[in-house]
Amino acid sequence: MVEYHPFADGVEVNGSILRGVVGSLGDVSPVFERKGHHILSECGVDDPRPDEWYPQTAWLSFFERIEQTAGLNTLRELGEATATTVSWPPEITTVTEALAGLDRQYQHNHRNGDIGEYRVVTQTADSSEVVAENPYPCVYDRGLILGIAEEFGGKNATLTETSDHCRSEGGRRCHYELEW
């Protein structure tokens, strides 16, 4: 299973993402946010700072622990929250533009080795095929892609996983068809 296992040793994640995603748990409840900070601390990261970098192994352990303690729906919700946590450039105003810029955001917030990627394979005015090739859980990526659609105006978006062998089944990538 590729989920939860970095593609390379030494990969790091920017603290602004950790801080924003864990902070988004507060939208559920302050207790849930405190629990998220506690889990992140157990994974080796105390009080992440936006100007610091942290091991991706710790961040992936956080996601795995969230799945074990709070379930898949919470991982999906974290993906949705990530779409609003990211600092999108002001010129990005549509779903199409945001999906086209997703990999730039991902690359900007990760460093040191093979981190994977997000790739838009086909795109129309109201649909996109997105490939997610990274070590994050599939359900998180589904939430992220749907969250982007929601954030940029695709209020009734639907997402279909179209891979023959996605990451949750041991593959290296997942293919998604997003319609809005």
PDB file of N, CA and C in Angstrom, residues 66-136:
ATOM      1  N   ILE A  66      -5.383   9.591  12.445  1.00  0.00           N
ATOM      2  CA  ILE A  66      -6.725  10.163  12.312  1.00  0.00           C
ATOM      3  C   ILE A  66      -7.677   9.116  11.734  1.00  0.00           C
ATOM      4  N   GLU A  67      -7.218   8.375  10.723  1.00  0.00           N
ATOM      5  CA  GLU A  67      -8.068   7.321  10.163  1.00  0.00           C
ATOM      6  C   GLU A  67      -8.420   6.294  11.236  1.00  0.00           C
ATOM      7  N   GLN A  68      -7.429   5.893  12.031  1.00  0.00           N
ATOM      8  CA  GLN A  68      -7.648   4.867  13.053  1.00  0.00           C
ATOM      9  C   GLN A  68      -8.560   5.349  14.173  1.00  0.00           C
ATOM     10  N   THR A  69      -8.457   6.625  14.545  1.00  0.00           N
ATOM     11  CA  THR A  69      -9.209   7.119  15.700  1.00  0.00           C
ATOM     12  C   THR A  69     -10.512   7.816  15.348  1.00  0.00           C
ATOM     13  N   ALA A  70     -10.575   8.443  14.167  1.00  0.00           N
ATOM     14  CA  ALA A  70     -11.765   9.227  13.829  1.00  0.00           C
ATOM     15  C   ALA A  70     -12.458   8.760  12.554  1.00  0.00           C
ATOM     16  N   GLY A  71     -11.795   7.943  11.752  1.00  0.00           N
ATOM     17  CA  GLY A  71     -12.444   7.368  10.580  1.00  0.00           C
ATOM     18  C   GLY A  71     -12.190   8.083   9.265  1.00  0.00           C
ATOM     19  N   LEU A  72     -12.653   7.436   8.212  1.00  0.00           N
ATOM     20  CA  LEU A  72     -12.431   7.915   6.849  1.00  0.00           C
ATOM     21  C   LEU A  72     -13.152   9.225   6.552  1.00  0.00           C
ATOM     22  N   ASN A  73     -14.339   9.419   7.125  1.00  0.00           N
ATOM     23  CA  ASN A  73     -15.056  10.674   6.881  1.00  0.00           C
ATOM     24  C   ASN A  73     -14.257  11.871   7.372  1.00  0.00           C
ATOM     25  N   THR A  74     -13.573  11.711   8.488  1.00  0.00           N
ATOM     26  CA  THR A  74     -12.755  12.808   9.006  1.00  0.00           C
ATOM     27  C   THR A  74     -11.594  13.097   8.065  1.00  0.00           C
ATOM     28  N   LEU A  75     -10.981  12.060   7.498  1.00  0.00           N
ATOM     29  CA  LEU A  75      -9.912  12.286   6.517  1.00  0.00           C
ATOM     30  C   LEU A  75     -10.436  13.041   5.301  1.00  0.00           C
ATOM     31  N   ARG A  76     -11.614  12.682   4.837  1.00  0.00           N
ATOM     32  CA  ARG A  76     -12.212  13.391   3.700  1.00  0.00           C
ATOM     33  C   ARG A  76     -12.452  14.854   4.060  1.00  0.00           C
ATOM     34  N   GLU A  77     -12.964  15.086   5.262  1.00  0.00           N
ATOM     35  CA  GLU A  77     -13.211  16.457   5.710  1.00  0.00           C
ATOM     36  C   GLU A  77     -11.909  17.248   5.829  1.00  0.00           C
ATOM     37  N   LEU A  78     -10.830  16.584   6.234  1.00  0.00           N
ATOM     38  CA  LEU A  78      -9.531  17.264   6.279  1.00  0.00           C
ATOM     39  C   LEU A  78      -9.080  17.657   4.876  1.00  0.00           C
ATOM     40  N   GLY A  79      -9.344  16.798   3.902  1.00  0.00           N
ATOM     41  CA  GLY A  79      -9.032  17.148   2.518  1.00  0.00           C
ATOM     42  C   GLY A  79      -9.815  18.368   2.069  1.00  0.00           C
ATOM     43  N   GLU A  80     -11.102  18.387   2.383  1.00  0.00           N
ATOM     44  CA  GLU A  80     -11.929  19.541   2.031  1.00  0.00           C
ATOM     45  C   GLU A  80     -11.407  20.803   2.701  1.00  0.00           C
ATOM     46  N   ALA A  81     -11.019  20.687   3.966  1.00  0.00           N
ATOM     47  CA  ALA A  81     -10.501  21.846   4.699  1.00  0.00           C
ATOM     48  C   ALA A  81      -9.179  22.333   4.118  1.00  0.00           C
ATOM     49  N   THR A  82      -8.366  21.415   3.610  1.00  0.00           N
ATOM     50  CA  THR A  82      -7.087  21.805   3.021  1.00  0.00           C
ATOM     51  C   THR A  82      -7.302  22.749   1.845  1.00  0.00           C
ATOM     52  N   ALA A  83      -8.366  22.531   1.090  1.00  0.00           N
ATOM     53  CA  ALA A  83      -8.653  23.398  -0.060  1.00  0.00           C
ATOM     54  C   ALA A  83      -8.836  24.848   0.366  1.00  0.00           C
ATOM     55  N   THR A  84      -9.330  25.075   1.574  1.00  0.00           N
ATOM     56  CA  THR A  84      -9.507  26.447   2.057  1.00  0.00           C
ATOM     57  C   THR A  84      -8.310  26.929   2.858  1.00  0.00           C
ATOM     58  N   THR A  85      -7.457  26.020   3.304  1.00  0.00           N
ATOM     59  CA  THR A  85      -6.265  26.366   4.082  1.00  0.00           C
ATOM     60  C   THR A  85      -5.145  26.882   3.191  1.00  0.00           C
ATOM     61  N   VAL A  86      -5.068  26.351   1.980  1.00  0.00           N
ATOM     62  CA  VAL A  86      -4.011  26.730   1.038  1.00  0.00           C
ATOM     63  C   VAL A  86      -4.160  28.204   0.668  1.00  0.00           C
ATOM     64  N   SER A  87      -3.044  28.900   0.551  1.00  0.00           N
ATOM     65  CA  SER A  87      -3.047  30.296   0.100  1.00  0.00           C
ATOM     66  C   SER A  87      -3.014  30.319  -1.427  1.00  0.00           C
ATOM     67  N   TRP A  88      -4.184  30.388  -2.023  1.00  0.00           N
ATOM     68  CA  TRP A  88      -4.287  30.400  -3.484  1.00  0.00           C
ATOM     69  C   TRP A  88      -3.926  31.781  -4.008  1.00  0.00           C
ATOM     70  N   PRO A  89      -3.209  31.865  -5.122  1.00  0.00           N
ATOM     71  CA  PRO A  89      -2.932  33.170  -5.730  1.00  0.00           C
ATOM     72  C   PRO A  89      -4.244  33.865  -6.106  1.00  0.00           C
ATOM     73  N   PRO A  90      -4.299  35.185  -6.005  1.00  0.00           N
ATOM     74  CA  PRO A  90      -5.558  35.901  -6.268  1.00  0.00           C
ATOM     75  C   PRO A  90      -6.080  35.752  -7.694  1.00  0.00           C
ATOM     76  N   GLU A  91      -5.204  35.430  -8.637  1.00  0.00           N
ATOM     77  CA  GLU A  91      -5.663  35.275 -10.022  1.00  0.00           C
ATOM     78  C   GLU A  91      -6.403  33.960 -10.252  1.00  0.00           C
ATOM     79  N   ILE A  92      -6.363  33.047  -9.284  1.00  0.00           N
ATOM     80  CA  ILE A  92      -7.102  31.785  -9.406  1.00  0.00           C
ATOM     81  C   ILE A  92      -8.503  32.009  -8.867  1.00  0.00           C
ATOM     82  N   THR A  93      -9.485  31.921  -9.773  1.00  0.00           N
ATOM     83  CA  THR A  93     -10.863  32.226  -9.389  1.00  0.00           C
ATOM     84  C   THR A  93     -11.873  31.160  -9.805  1.00  0.00           C
ATOM     85  N   THR A  94     -11.435  30.144 -10.552  1.00  0.00           N
ATOM     86  CA  THR A  94     -12.371  29.123 -11.031  1.00  0.00           C
ATOM     87  C   THR A  94     -11.870  27.731 -10.651  1.00  0.00           C
ATOM     88  N   VAL A  95     -12.758  26.770 -10.716  1.00  0.00           N
ATOM     89  CA  VAL A  95     -12.390  25.377 -10.452  1.00  0.00           C
ATOM     90  C   VAL A  95     -11.285  24.949 -11.410  1.00  0.00           C
ATOM     91  N   THR A  96     -11.447  25.267 -12.681  1.00  0.00           N
ATOM     92  CA  THR A  96     -10.471  24.883 -13.699  1.00  0.00           C
ATOM     93  C   THR A  96      -9.088  25.437 -13.370  1.00  0.00           C
ATOM     94  N   GLU A  97      -9.024  26.714 -13.012  1.00  0.00           N
ATOM     95  CA  GLU A  97      -7.737  27.340 -12.676  1.00  0.00           C
ATOM     96  C   GLU A  97      -7.136  26.729 -11.413  1.00  0.00           C
ATOM     97  N   ALA A  98      -7.978  26.472 -10.415  1.00  0.00           N
ATOM     98  CA  ALA A  98      -7.474  25.905  -9.156  1.00  0.00           C
ATOM     99  C   ALA A  98      -6.918  24.500  -9.373  1.00  0.00           C
ATOM    100  N   LEU A  99      -7.620  23.685 -10.131  1.00  0.00           N
ATOM    101  CA  LEU A  99      -7.107  22.339 -10.401  1.00  0.00           C
ATOM    102  C   LEU A  99      -5.807  22.401 -11.189  1.00  0.00           C
ATOM    103  N   ALA A 100      -5.726  23.332 -12.138  1.00  0.00           N
ATOM    104  CA  ALA A 100      -4.491  23.500 -12.909  1.00  0.00           C
ATOM    105  C   ALA A 100      -3.342  23.943 -12.003  1.00  0.00           C
ATOM    106  N   GLY A 101      -3.645  24.661 -10.926  1.00  0.00           N
ATOM    107  CA  GLY A 101      -2.619  25.137 -10.000  1.00  0.00           C
ATOM    108  C   GLY A 101      -2.379  24.235  -8.804  1.00  0.00           C
ATOM    109  N   LEU A 102      -3.138  23.150  -8.688  1.00  0.00           N
ATOM    110  CA  LEU A 102      -3.020  22.272  -7.522  1.00  0.00           C
ATOM    111  C   LEU A 102      -1.613  21.720  -7.355  1.00  0.00           C
ATOM    112  N   ASP A 103      -1.000  21.253  -8.425  1.00  0.00           N
ATOM    113  CA  ASP A 103       0.335  20.679  -8.286  1.00  0.00           C
ATOM    114  C   ASP A 103       1.361  21.734  -7.879  1.00  0.00           C
ATOM    115  N   ARG A 104       1.226  22.961  -8.397  1.00  0.00           N
ATOM    116  CA  ARG A 104       2.139  24.033  -7.960  1.00  0.00           C
ATOM    117  C   ARG A 104       2.032  24.235  -6.457  1.00  0.00           C
ATOM    118  N   GLN A 105       0.809  24.232  -5.932  1.00  0.00           N
ATOM    119  CA  GLN A 105       0.615  24.380  -4.485  1.00  0.00           C
ATOM    120  C   GLN A 105       1.255  23.211  -3.737  1.00  0.00           C
ATOM    121  N   TYR A 106       1.043  22.015  -4.252  1.00  0.00           N
ATOM    122  CA  TYR A 106       1.602  20.816  -3.623  1.00  0.00           C
ATOM    123  C   TYR A 106       3.125  20.885  -3.611  1.00  0.00           C
ATOM    124  N   GLN A 107       3.717  21.226  -4.749  1.00  0.00           N
ATOM    125  CA  GLN A 107       5.178  21.315  -4.840  1.00  0.00           C
ATOM    126  C   GLN A 107       5.717  22.408  -3.918  1.00  0.00           C
ATOM    127  N   HIS A 108       4.993  23.511  -3.814  1.00  0.00           N
ATOM    128  CA  HIS A 108       5.411  24.635  -2.968  1.00  0.00           C
ATOM    129  C   HIS A 108       5.453  24.246  -1.488  1.00  0.00           C
ATOM    130  N   ASN A 109       4.592  23.341  -1.082  1.00  0.00           N
ATOM    131  CA  ASN A 109       4.470  22.979   0.332  1.00  0.00           C
ATOM    132  C   ASN A 109       5.160  21.675   0.705  1.00  0.00           C
ATOM    133  N   HIS A 110       5.907  21.096  -0.228  1.00  0.00           N
ATOM    134  CA  HIS A 110       6.693  19.880   0.006  1.00  0.00           C
ATOM    135  C   HIS A 110       8.076  20.084  -0.596  1.00  0.00           C
ATOM    136  N   ARG A 111       9.069  19.400  -0.037  1.00  0.00           N
ATOM    137  CA  ARG A 111      10.416  19.522  -0.602  1.00  0.00           C
ATOM    138  C   ARG A 111      11.251  18.283  -0.283  1.00  0.00           C
ATOM    139  N   ASN A 112      12.392  18.184  -0.957  1.00  0.00           N
ATOM    140  CA  ASN A 112      13.421  17.155  -0.714  1.00  0.00           C
ATOM    141  C   ASN A 112      13.070  15.788  -1.288  1.00  0.00           C
ATOM    142  N   GLY A 113      13.126  15.656  -2.577  1.00  0.00           N
ATOM    143  CA  GLY A 113      12.986  14.335  -3.172  1.00  0.00           C
ATOM    144  C   GLY A 113      11.687  14.129  -3.899  1.00  0.00           C
ATOM    145  N   ASP A 114      11.403  12.880  -4.193  1.00  0.00           N
ATOM    146  CA  ASP A 114      10.197  12.496  -4.920  1.00  0.00           C
ATOM    147  C   ASP A 114       9.002  12.655  -3.996  1.00  0.00           C
ATOM    148  N   ILE A 115       8.234  13.697  -4.233  1.00  0.00           N
ATOM    149  CA  ILE A 115       7.076  13.967  -3.382  1.00  0.00           C
ATOM    150  C   ILE A 115       5.774  13.536  -4.048  1.00  0.00           C
ATOM    151  N   GLY A 116       5.857  13.191  -5.328  1.00  0.00           N
ATOM    152  CA  GLY A 116       4.653  12.867  -6.072  1.00  0.00           C
ATOM    153  C   GLY A 116       4.112  14.105  -6.755  1.00  0.00           C
ATOM    154  N   GLU A 117       2.858  13.997  -7.212  1.00  0.00           N
ATOM    155  CA  GLU A 117       2.276  15.119  -7.944  1.00  0.00           C
ATOM    156  C   GLU A 117       0.766  14.965  -8.064  1.00  0.00           C
ATOM    157  N   TYR A 118       0.143  16.071  -8.486  1.00  0.00           N
ATOM    158  CA  TYR A 118      -1.237  16.085  -8.964  1.00  0.00           C
ATOM    159  C   TYR A 118      -1.161  16.511 -10.423  1.00  0.00           C
ATOM    160  N   ARG A 119      -1.877  15.821 -11.283  1.00  0.00           N
ATOM    161  CA  ARG A 119      -1.805  16.121 -12.708  1.00  0.00           C
ATOM    162  C   ARG A 119      -3.222  16.148 -13.284  1.00  0.00           C
ATOM    163  N   VAL A 120      -3.533  17.219 -14.007  1.00  0.00           N
ATOM    164  CA  VAL A 120      -4.797  17.297 -14.728  1.00  0.00           C
ATOM    165  C   VAL A 120      -4.556  16.713 -16.112  1.00  0.00           C
ATOM    166  N   VAL A 121      -5.270  15.639 -16.431  1.00  0.00           N
ATOM    167  CA  VAL A 121      -5.070  14.931 -17.692  1.00  0.00           C
ATOM    168  C   VAL A 121      -5.952  15.523 -18.785  1.00  0.00           C
ATOM    169  N   THR A 122      -7.214  15.710 -18.486  1.00  0.00           N
ATOM    170  CA  THR A 122      -8.142  16.343 -19.422  1.00  0.00           C
ATOM    171  C   THR A 122      -8.982  17.347 -18.655  1.00  0.00           C
ATOM    172  N   GLN A 123      -9.421  18.381 -19.374  1.00  0.00           N
ATOM    173  CA  GLN A 123     -10.204  19.409 -18.706  1.00  0.00           C
ATOM    174  C   GLN A 123     -11.166  20.047 -19.702  1.00  0.00           C
ATOM    175  N   THR A 124     -12.412  20.231 -19.264  1.00  0.00           N
ATOM    176  CA  THR A 124     -13.406  20.967 -20.040  1.00  0.00           C
ATOM    177  C   THR A 124     -13.924  22.086 -19.145  1.00  0.00           C
ATOM    178  N   ALA A 125     -14.928  22.794 -19.601  1.00  0.00           N
ATOM    179  CA  ALA A 125     -15.476  23.895 -18.809  1.00  0.00           C
ATOM    180  C   ALA A 125     -16.127  23.418 -17.514  1.00  0.00           C
ATOM    181  N   ASP A 126     -16.568  22.156 -17.470  1.00  0.00           N
ATOM    182  CA  ASP A 126     -17.259  21.676 -16.271  1.00  0.00           C
ATOM    183  C   ASP A 126     -16.838  20.278 -15.824  1.00  0.00           C
ATOM    184  N   SER A 127     -15.653  19.841 -16.257  1.00  0.00           N
ATOM    185  CA  SER A 127     -15.144  18.552 -15.780  1.00  0.00           C
ATOM    186  C   SER A 127     -13.628  18.497 -15.931  1.00  0.00           C
ATOM    187  N   SER A 128     -13.025  17.648 -15.123  1.00  0.00           N
ATOM    188  CA  SER A 128     -11.574  17.434 -15.189  1.00  0.00           C
ATOM    189  C   SER A 128     -11.269  16.006 -14.789  1.00  0.00           C
ATOM    190  N   GLU A 129     -10.250  15.444 -15.415  1.00  0.00           N
ATOM    191  CA  GLU A 129      -9.693  14.179 -14.960  1.00  0.00           C
ATOM    192  C   GLU A 129      -8.396  14.523 -14.243  1.00  0.00           C
ATOM    193  N   VAL A 130      -8.304  14.145 -12.977  1.00  0.00           N
ATOM    194  CA  VAL A 130      -7.157  14.474 -12.137  1.00  0.00           C
ATOM    195  C   VAL A 130      -6.480  13.184 -11.693  1.00  0.00           C
ATOM    196  N   VAL A 131      -5.163  13.153 -11.813  1.00  0.00           N
ATOM    197  CA  VAL A 131      -4.374  12.029 -11.317  1.00  0.00           C
ATOM    198  C   VAL A 131      -3.660  12.496 -10.057  1.00  0.00           C
ATOM    199  N   ALA A 132      -3.836  11.756  -8.972  1.00  0.00           N
ATOM    200  CA  ALA A 132      -3.151  12.033  -7.709  1.00  0.00           C
ATOM    201  C   ALA A 132      -2.125  10.930  -7.496  1.00  0.00           C
ATOM    202  N   GLU A 133      -0.863  11.303  -7.594  1.00  0.00           N
ATOM    203  CA  GLU A 133       0.228  10.344  -7.394  1.00  0.00           C
ATOM    204  C   GLU A 133       1.060  10.855  -6.224  1.00  0.00           C
ATOM    205  N   ASN A 134       0.684  10.426  -5.042  1.00  0.00           N
ATOM    206  CA  ASN A 134       1.338  10.876  -3.815  1.00  0.00           C
ATOM    207  C   ASN A 134       1.044   9.866  -2.710  1.00  0.00           C
ATOM    208  N   PRO A 135       1.690   9.996  -1.558  1.00  0.00           N
ATOM    209  CA  PRO A 135       1.489   9.000  -0.498  1.00  0.00           C
ATOM    210  C   PRO A 135       0.328   9.287   0.455  1.00  0.00           C
ATOM    211  N   TYR A 136      -0.475  10.301   0.153  1.00  0.00           N
ATOM    212  CA  TYR A 136      -1.587  10.635   1.047  1.00  0.00           C
ATOM    213  C   TYR A 136      -2.765   9.688   0.808  1.00  0.00           C
TER     214      TYR A 136
END
